[in-house]
PDB file of N, CA and C in Angstrom:
ATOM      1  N   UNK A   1      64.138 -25.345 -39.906  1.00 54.00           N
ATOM      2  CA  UNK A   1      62.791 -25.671 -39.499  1.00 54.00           C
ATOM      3  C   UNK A   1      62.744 -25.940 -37.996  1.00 54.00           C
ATOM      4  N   UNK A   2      63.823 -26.667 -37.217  1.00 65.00           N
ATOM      5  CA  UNK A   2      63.943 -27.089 -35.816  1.00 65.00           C
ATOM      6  C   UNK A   2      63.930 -25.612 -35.024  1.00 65.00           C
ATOM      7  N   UNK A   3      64.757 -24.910 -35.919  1.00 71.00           N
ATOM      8  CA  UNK A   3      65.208 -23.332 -35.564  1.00 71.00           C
ATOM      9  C   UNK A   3      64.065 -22.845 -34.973  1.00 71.00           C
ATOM     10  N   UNK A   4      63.347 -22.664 -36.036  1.00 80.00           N
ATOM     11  CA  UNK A   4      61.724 -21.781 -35.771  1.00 80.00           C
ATOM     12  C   UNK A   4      61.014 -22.313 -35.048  1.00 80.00           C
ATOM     13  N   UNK A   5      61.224 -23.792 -35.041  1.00 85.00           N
ATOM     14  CA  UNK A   5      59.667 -24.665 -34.321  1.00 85.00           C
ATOM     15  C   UNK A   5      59.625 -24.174 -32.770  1.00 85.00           C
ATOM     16  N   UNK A   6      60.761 -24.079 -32.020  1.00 85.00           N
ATOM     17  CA  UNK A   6      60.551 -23.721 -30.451  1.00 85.00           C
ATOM     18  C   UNK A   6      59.859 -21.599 -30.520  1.00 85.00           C
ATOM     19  N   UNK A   7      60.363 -21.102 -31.132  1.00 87.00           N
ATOM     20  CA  UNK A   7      59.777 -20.087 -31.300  1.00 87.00           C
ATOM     21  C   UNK A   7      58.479 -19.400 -32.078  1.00 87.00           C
ATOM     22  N   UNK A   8      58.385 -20.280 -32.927  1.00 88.00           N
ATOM     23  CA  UNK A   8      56.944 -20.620 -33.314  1.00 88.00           C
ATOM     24  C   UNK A   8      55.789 -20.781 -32.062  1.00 88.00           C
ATOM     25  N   UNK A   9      56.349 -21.819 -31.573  1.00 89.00           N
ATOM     26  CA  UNK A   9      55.406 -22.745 -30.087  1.00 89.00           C
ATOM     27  C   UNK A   9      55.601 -21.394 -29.241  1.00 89.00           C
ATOM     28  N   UNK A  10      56.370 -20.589 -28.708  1.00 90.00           N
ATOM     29  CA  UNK A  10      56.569 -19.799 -28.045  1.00 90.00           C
ATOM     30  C   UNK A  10      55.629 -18.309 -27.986  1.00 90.00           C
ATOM     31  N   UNK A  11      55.411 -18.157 -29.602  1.00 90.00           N
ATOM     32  CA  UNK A  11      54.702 -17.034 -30.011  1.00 90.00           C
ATOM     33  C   UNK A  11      53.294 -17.850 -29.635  1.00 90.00           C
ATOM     34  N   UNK A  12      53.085 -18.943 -30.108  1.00 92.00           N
ATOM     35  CA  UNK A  12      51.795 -19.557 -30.311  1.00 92.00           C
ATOM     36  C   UNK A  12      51.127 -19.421 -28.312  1.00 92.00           C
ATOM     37  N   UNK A  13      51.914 -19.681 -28.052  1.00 93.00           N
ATOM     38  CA  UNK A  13      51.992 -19.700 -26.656  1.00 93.00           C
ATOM     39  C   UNK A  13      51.520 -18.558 -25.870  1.00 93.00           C
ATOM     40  N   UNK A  14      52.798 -17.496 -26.240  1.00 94.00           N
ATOM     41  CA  UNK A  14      52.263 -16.759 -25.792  1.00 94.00           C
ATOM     42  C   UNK A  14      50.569 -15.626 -26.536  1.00 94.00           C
ATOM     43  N   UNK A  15      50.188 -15.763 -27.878  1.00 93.00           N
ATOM     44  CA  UNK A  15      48.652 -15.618 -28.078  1.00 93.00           C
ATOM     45  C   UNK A  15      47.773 -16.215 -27.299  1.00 93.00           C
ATOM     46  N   UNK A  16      48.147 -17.274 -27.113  1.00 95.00           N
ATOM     47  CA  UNK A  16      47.223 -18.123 -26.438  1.00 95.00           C
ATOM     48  C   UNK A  16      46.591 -17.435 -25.235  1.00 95.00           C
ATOM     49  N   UNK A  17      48.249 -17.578 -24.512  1.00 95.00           N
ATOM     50  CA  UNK A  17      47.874 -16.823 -23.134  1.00 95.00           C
ATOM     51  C   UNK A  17      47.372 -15.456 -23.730  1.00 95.00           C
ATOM     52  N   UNK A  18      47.530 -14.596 -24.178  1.00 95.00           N
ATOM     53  CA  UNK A  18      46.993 -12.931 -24.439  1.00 95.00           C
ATOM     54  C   UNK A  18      45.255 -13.495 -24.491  1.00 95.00           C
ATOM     55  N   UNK A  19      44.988 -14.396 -25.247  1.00 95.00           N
ATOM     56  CA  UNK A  19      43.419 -14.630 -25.987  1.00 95.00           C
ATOM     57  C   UNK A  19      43.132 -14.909 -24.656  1.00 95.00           C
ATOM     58  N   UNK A  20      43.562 -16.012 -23.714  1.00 96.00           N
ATOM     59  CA  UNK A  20      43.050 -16.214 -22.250  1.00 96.00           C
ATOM     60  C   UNK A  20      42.904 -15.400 -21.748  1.00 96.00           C
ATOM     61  N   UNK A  21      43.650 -14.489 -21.367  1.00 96.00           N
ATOM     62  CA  UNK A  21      43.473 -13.284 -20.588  1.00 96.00           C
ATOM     63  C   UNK A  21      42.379 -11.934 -21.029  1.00 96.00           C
ATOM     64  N   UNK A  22      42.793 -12.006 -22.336  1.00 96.00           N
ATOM     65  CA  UNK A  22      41.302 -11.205 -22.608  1.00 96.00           C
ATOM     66  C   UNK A  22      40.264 -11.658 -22.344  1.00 96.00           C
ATOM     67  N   UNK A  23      39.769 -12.758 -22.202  1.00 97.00           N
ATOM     68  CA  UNK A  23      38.707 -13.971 -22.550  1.00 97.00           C
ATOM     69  C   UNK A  23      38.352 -13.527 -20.728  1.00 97.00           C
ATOM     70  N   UNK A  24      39.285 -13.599 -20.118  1.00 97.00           N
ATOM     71  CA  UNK A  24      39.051 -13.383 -18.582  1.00 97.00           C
ATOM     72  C   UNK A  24      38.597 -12.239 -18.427  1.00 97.00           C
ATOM     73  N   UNK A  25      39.545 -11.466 -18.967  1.00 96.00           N
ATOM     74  CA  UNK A  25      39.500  -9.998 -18.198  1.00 96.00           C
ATOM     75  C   UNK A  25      37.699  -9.533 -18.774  1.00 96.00           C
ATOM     76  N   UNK A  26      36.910 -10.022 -20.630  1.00 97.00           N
ATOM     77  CA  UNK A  26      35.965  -9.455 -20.847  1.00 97.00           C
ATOM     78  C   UNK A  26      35.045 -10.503 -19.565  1.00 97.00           C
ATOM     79  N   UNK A  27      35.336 -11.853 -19.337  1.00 97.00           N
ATOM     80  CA  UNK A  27      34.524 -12.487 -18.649  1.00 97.00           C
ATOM     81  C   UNK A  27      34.075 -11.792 -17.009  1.00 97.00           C
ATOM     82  N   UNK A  28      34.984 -11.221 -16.538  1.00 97.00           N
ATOM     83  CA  UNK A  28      34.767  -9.990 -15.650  1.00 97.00           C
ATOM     84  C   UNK A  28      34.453  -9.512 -15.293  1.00 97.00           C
ATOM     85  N   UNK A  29      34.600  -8.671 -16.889  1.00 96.00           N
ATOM     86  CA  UNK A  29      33.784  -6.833 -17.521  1.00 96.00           C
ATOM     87  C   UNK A  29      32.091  -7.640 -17.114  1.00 96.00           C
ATOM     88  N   UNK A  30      31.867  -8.353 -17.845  1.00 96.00           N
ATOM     89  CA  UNK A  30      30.616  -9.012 -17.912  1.00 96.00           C
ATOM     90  C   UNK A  30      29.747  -9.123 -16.567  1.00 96.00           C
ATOM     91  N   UNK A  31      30.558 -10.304 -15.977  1.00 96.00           N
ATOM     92  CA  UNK A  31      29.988 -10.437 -14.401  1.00 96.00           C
ATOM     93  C   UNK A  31      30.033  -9.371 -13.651  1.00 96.00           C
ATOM     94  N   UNK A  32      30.707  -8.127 -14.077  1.00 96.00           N
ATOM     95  CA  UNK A  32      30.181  -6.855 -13.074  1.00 96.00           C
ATOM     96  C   UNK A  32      29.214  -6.233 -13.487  1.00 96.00           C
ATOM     97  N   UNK A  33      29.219  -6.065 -14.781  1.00 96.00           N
ATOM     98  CA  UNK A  33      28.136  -5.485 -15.294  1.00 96.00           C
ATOM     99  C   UNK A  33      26.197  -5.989 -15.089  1.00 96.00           C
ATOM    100  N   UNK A  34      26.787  -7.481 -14.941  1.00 96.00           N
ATOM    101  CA  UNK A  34      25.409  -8.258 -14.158  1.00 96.00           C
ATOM    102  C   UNK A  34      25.280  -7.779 -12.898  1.00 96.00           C
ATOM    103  N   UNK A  35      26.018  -7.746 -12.315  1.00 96.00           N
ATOM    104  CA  UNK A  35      25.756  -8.261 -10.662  1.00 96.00           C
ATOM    105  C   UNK A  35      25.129  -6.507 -10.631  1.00 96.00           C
ATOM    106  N   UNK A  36      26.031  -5.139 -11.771  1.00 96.00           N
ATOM    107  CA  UNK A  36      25.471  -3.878 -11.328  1.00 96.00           C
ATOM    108  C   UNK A  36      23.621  -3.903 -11.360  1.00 96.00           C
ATOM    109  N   UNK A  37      23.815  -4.347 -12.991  1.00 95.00           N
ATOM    110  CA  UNK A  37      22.144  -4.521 -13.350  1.00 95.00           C
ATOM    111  C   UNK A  37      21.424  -5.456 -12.606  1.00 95.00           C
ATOM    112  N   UNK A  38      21.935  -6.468 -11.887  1.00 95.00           N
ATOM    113  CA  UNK A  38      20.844  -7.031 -11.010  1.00 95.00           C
ATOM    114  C   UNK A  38      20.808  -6.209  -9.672  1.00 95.00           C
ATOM    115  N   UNK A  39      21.806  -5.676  -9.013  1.00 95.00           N
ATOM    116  CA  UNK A  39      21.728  -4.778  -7.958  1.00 95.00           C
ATOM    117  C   UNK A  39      20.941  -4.196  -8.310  1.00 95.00           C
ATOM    118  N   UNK A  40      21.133  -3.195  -9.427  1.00 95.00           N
ATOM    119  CA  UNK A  40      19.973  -1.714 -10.198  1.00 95.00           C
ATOM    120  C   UNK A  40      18.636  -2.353  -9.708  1.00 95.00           C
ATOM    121  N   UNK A  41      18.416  -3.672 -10.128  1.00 95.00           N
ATOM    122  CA  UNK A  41      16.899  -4.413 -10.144  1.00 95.00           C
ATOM    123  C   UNK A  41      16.229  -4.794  -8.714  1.00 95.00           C
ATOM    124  N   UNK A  42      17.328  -5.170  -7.967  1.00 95.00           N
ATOM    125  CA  UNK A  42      16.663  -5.236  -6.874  1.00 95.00           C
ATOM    126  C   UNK A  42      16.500  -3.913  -6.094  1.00 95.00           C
ATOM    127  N   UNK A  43      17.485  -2.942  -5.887  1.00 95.00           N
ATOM    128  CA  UNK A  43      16.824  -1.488  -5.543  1.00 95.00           C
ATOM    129  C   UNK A  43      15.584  -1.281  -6.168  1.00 95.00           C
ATOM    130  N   UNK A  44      15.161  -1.205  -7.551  1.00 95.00           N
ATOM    131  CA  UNK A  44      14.128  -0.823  -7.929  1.00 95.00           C
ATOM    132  C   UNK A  44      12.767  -1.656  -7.507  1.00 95.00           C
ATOM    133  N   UNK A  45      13.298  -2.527  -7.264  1.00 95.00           N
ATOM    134  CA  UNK A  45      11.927  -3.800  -6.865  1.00 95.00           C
ATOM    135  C   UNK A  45      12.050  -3.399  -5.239  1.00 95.00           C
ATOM    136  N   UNK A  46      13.046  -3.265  -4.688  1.00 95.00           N
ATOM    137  CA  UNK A  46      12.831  -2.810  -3.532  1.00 95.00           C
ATOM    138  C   UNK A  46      11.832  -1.616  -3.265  1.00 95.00           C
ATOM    139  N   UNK A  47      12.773  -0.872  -4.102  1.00 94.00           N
ATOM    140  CA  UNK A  47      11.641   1.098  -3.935  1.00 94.00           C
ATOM    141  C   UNK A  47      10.539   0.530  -4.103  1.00 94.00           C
ATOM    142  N   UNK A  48      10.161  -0.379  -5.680  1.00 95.00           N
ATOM    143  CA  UNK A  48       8.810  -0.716  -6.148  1.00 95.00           C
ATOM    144  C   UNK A  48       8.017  -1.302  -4.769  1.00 95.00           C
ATOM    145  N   UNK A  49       8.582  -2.052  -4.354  1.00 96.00           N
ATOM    146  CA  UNK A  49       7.828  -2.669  -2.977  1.00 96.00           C
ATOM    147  C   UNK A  49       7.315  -1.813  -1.966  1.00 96.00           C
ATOM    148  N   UNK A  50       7.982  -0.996  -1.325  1.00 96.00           N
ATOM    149  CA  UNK A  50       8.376  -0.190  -0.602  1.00 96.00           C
ATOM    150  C   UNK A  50       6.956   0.932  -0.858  1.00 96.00           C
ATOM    151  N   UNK A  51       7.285   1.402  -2.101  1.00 96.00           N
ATOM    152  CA  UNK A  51       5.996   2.457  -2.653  1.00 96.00           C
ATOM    153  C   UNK A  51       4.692   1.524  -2.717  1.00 96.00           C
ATOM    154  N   UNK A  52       4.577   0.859  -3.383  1.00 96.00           N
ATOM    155  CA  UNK A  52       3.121  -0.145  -3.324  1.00 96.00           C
ATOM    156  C   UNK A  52       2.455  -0.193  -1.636  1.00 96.00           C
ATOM    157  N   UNK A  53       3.836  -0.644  -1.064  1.00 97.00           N
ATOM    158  CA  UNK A  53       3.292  -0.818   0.723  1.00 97.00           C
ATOM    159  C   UNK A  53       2.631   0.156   1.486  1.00 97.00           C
ATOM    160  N   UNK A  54       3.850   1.207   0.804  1.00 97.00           N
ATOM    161  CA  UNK A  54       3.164   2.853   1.644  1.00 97.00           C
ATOM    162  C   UNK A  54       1.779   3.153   0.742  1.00 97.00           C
ATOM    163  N   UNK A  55       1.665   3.077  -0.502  1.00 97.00           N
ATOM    164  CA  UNK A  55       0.305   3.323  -1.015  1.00 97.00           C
ATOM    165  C   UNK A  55      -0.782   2.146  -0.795  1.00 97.00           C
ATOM    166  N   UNK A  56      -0.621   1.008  -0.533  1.00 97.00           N
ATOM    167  CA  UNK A  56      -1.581   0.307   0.201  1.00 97.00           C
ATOM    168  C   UNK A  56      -2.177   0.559   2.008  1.00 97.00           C
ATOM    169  N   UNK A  57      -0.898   1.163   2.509  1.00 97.00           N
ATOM    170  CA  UNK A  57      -1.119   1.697   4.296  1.00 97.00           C
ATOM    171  C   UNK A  57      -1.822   2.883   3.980  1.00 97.00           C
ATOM    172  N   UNK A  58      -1.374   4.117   2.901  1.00 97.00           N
ATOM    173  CA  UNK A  58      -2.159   5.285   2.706  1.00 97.00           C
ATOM    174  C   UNK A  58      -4.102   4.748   2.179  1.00 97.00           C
ATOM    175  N   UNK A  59      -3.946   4.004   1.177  1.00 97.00           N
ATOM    176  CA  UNK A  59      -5.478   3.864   0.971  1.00 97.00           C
ATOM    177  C   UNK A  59      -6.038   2.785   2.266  1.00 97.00           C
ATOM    178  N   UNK A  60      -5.412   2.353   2.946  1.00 98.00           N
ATOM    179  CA  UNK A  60      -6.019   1.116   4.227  1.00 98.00           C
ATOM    180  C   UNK A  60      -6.274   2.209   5.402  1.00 98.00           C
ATOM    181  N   UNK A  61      -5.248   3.675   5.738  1.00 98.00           N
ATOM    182  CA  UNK A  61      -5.593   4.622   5.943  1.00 98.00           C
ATOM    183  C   UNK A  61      -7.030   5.352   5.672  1.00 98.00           C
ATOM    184  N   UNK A  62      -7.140   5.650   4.777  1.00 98.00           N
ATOM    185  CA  UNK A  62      -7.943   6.534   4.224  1.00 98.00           C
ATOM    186  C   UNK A  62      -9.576   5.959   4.420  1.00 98.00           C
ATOM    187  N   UNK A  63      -9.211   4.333   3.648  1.00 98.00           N
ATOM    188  CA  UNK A  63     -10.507   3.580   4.289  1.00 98.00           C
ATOM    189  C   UNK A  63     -11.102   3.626   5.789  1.00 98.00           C
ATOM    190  N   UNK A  64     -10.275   3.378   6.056  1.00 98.00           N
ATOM    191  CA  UNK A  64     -10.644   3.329   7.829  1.00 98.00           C
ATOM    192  C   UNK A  64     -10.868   4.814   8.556  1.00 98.00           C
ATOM    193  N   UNK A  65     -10.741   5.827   7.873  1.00 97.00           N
ATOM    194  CA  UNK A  65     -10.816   7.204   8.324  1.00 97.00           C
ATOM    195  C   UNK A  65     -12.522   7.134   7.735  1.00 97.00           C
ATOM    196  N   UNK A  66     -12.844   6.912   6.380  1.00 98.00           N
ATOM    197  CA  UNK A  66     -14.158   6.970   5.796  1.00 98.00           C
ATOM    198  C   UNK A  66     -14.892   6.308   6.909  1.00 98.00           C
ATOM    199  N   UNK A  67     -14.847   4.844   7.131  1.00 97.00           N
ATOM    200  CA  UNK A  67     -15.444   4.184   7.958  1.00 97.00           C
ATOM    201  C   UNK A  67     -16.140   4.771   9.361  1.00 97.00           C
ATOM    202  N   UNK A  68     -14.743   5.332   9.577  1.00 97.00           N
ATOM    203  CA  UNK A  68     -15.083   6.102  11.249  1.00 97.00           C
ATOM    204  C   UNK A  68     -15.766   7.281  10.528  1.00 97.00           C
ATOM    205  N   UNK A  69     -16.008   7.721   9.648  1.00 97.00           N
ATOM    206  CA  UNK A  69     -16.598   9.159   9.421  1.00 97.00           C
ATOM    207  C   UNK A  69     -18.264   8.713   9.275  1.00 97.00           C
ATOM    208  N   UNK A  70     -18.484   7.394   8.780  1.00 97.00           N
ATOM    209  CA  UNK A  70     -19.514   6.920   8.123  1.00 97.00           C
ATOM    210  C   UNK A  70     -20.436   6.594   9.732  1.00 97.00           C
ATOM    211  N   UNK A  71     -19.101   5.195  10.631  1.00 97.00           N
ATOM    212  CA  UNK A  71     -20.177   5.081  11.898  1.00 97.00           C
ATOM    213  C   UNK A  71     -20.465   6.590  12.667  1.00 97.00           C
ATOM    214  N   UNK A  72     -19.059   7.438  12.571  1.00 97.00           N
ATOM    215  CA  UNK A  72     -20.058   8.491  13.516  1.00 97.00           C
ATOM    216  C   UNK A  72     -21.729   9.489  12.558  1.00 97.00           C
ATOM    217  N   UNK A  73     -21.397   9.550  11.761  1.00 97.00           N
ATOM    218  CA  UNK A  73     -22.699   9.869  10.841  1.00 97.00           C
ATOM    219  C   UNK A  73     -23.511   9.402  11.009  1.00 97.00           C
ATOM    220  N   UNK A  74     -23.555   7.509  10.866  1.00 97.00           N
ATOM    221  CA  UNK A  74     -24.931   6.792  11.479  1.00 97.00           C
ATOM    222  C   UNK A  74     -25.141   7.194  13.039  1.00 97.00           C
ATOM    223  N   UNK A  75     -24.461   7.292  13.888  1.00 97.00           N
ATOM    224  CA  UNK A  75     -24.223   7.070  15.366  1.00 97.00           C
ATOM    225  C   UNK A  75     -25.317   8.671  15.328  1.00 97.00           C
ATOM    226  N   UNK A  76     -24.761   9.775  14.988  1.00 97.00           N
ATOM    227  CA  UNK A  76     -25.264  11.221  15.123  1.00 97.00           C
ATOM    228  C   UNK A  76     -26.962  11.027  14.718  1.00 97.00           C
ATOM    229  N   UNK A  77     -26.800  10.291  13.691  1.00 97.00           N
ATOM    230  CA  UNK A  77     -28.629  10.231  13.175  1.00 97.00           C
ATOM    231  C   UNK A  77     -29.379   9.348  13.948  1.00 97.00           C
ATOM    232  N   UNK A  78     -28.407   8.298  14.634  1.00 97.00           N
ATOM    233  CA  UNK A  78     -29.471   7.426  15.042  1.00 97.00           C
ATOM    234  C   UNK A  78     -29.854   8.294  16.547  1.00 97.00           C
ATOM    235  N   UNK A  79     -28.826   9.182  17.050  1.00 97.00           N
ATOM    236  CA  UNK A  79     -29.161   9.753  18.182  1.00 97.00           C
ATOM    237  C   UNK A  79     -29.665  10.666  18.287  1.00 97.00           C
ATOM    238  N   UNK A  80     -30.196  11.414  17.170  1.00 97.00           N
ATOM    239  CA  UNK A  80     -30.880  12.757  16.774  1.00 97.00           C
ATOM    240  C   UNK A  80     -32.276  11.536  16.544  1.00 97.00           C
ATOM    241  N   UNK A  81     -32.478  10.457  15.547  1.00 97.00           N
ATOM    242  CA  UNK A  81     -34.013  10.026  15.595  1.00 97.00           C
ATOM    243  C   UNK A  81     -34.497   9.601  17.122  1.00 97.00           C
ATOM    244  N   UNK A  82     -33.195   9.030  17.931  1.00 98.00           N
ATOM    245  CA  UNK A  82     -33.352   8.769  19.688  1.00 98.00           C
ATOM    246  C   UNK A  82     -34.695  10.207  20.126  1.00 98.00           C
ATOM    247  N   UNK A  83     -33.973  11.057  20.061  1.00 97.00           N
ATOM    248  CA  UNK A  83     -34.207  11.892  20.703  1.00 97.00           C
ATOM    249  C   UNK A  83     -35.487  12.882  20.183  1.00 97.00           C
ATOM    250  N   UNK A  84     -35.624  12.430  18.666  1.00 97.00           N
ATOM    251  CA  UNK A  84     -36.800  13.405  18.327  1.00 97.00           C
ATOM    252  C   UNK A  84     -37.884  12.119  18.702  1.00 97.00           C
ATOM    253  N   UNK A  85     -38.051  10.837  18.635  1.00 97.00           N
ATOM    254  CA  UNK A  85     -38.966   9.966  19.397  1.00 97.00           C
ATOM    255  C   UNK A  85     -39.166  10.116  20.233  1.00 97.00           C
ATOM    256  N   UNK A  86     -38.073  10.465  21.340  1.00 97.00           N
ATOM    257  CA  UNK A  86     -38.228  10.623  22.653  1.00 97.00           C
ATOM    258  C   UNK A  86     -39.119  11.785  23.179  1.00 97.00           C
ATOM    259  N   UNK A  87     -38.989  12.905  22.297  1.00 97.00           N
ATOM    260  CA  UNK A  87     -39.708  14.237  22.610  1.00 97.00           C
ATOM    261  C   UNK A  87     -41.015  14.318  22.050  1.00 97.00           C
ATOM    262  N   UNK A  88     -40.982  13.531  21.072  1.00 97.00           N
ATOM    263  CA  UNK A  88     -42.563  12.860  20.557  1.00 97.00           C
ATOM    264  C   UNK A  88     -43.142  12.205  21.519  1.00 97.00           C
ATOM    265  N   UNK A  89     -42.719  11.716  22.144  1.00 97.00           N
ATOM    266  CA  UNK A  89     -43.154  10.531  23.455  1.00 97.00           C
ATOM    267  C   UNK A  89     -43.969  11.479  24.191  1.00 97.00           C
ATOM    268  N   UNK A  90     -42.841  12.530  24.572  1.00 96.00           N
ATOM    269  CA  UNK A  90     -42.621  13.110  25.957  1.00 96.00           C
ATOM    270  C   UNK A  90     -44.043  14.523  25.636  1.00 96.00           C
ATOM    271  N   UNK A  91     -44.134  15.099  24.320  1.00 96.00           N
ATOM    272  CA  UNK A  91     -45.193  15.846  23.894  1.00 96.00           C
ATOM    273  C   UNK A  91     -46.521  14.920  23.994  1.00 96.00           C
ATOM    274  N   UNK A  92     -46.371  13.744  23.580  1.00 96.00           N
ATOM    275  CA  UNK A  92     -47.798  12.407  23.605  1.00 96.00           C
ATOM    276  C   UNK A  92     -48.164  12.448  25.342  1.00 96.00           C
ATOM    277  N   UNK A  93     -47.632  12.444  25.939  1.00 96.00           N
ATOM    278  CA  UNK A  93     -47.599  11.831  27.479  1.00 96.00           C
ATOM    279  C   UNK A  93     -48.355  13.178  27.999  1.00 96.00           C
ATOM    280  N   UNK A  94     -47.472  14.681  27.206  1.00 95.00           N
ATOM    281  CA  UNK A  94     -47.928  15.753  27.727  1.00 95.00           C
ATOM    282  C   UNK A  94     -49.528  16.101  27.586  1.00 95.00           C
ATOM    283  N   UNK A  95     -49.943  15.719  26.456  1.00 96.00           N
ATOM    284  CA  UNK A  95     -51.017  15.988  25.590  1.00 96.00           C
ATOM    285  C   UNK A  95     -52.372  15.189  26.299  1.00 96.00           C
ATOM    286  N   UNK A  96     -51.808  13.615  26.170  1.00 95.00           N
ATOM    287  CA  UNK A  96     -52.475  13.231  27.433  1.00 95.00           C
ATOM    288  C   UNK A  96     -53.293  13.361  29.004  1.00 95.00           C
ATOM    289  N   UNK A  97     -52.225  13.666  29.305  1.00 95.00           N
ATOM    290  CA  UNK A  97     -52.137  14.439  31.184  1.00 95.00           C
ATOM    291  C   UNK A  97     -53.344  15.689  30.199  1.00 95.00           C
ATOM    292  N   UNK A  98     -52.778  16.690  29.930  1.00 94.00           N
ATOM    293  CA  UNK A  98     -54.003  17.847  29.497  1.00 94.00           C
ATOM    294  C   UNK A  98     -55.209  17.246  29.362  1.00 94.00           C
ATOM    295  N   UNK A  99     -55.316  16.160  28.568  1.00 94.00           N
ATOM    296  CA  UNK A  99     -56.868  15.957  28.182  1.00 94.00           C
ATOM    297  C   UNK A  99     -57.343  15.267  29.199  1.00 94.00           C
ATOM    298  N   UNK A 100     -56.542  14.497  30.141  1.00 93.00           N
ATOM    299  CA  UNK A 100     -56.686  14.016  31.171  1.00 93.00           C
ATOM    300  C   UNK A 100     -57.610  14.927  31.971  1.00 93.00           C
ATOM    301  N   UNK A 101     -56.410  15.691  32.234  1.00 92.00           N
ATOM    302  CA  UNK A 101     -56.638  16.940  33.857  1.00 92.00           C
ATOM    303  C   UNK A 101     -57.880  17.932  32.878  1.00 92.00           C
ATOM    304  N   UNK A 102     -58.575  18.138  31.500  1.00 91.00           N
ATOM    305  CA  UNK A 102     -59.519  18.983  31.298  1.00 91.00           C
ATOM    306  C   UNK A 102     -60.407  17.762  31.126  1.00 91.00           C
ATOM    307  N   UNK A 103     -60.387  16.814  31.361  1.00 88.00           N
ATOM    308  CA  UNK A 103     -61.693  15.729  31.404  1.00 88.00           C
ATOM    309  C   UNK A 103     -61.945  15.657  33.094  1.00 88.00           C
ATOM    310  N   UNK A 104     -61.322  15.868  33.941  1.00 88.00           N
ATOM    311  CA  UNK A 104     -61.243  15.801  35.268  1.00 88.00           C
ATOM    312  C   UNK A 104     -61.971  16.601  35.579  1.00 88.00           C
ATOM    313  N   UNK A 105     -61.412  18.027  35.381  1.00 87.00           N
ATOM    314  CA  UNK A 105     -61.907  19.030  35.558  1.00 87.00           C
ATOM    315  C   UNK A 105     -63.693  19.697  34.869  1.00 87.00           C
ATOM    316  N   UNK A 106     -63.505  18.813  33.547  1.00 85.00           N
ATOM    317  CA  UNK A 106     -64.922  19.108  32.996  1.00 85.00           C
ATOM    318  C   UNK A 106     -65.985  18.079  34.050  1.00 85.00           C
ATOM    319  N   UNK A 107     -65.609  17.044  34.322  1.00 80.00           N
ATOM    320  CA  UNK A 107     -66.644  16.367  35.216  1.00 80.00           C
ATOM    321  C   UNK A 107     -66.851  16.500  36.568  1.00 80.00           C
TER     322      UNK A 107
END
């Protein structure tokens, strides 16, 4: 029984250590496999960011192109009604002077 007991402890021993070392080596496997899938996650939240930003600059783009399309549109009409008032004016003033200069002339 004394015989076996140190080699008993010895085998026991060495399982032990084998079970530790697996226990490590899967503890490892594990923590790489996180750190890959959280890397994976932050690239993707990165791209994800990244794309959202450029499609928020493309539509903040696009807005501000409408805008300028919209003031020069008002700007063109308000300077086309400028100018057809103005020639309304300028026909009134004409029309005038005529009835003027044939009231002159009739008296």
């Amino acid at each position: 029984l004394t015989k076996e007991a140190p080699e008993k402890e010895a085998r026991l021993a060495a399982e032990a250590a084998a079970e530790q070392e697996r226990m490590v080596s899967e503890a490892k496997a594990r923590e790489v496999q996180l750190t890959q899938r959280l890397s994976k996650t932050a690239q993707e939240r990165e791209l994800s960011l990244t794309q959202e930003a450029e499609e928020r600059e493309a539509r903040m783009a696009e807005e501000a192109k409408q805008a300028k399309e919209k003031l020069a549109a008002e700007a063109k009409a308000q300077r086309q009604r400028i100018e057809k008032e103005a020639e309304e004016r300028e026909a009134a003033l004409a029309k005038e002077a005529r009835e003027r200069e044939e009231k002159l002339e009739r008296e």
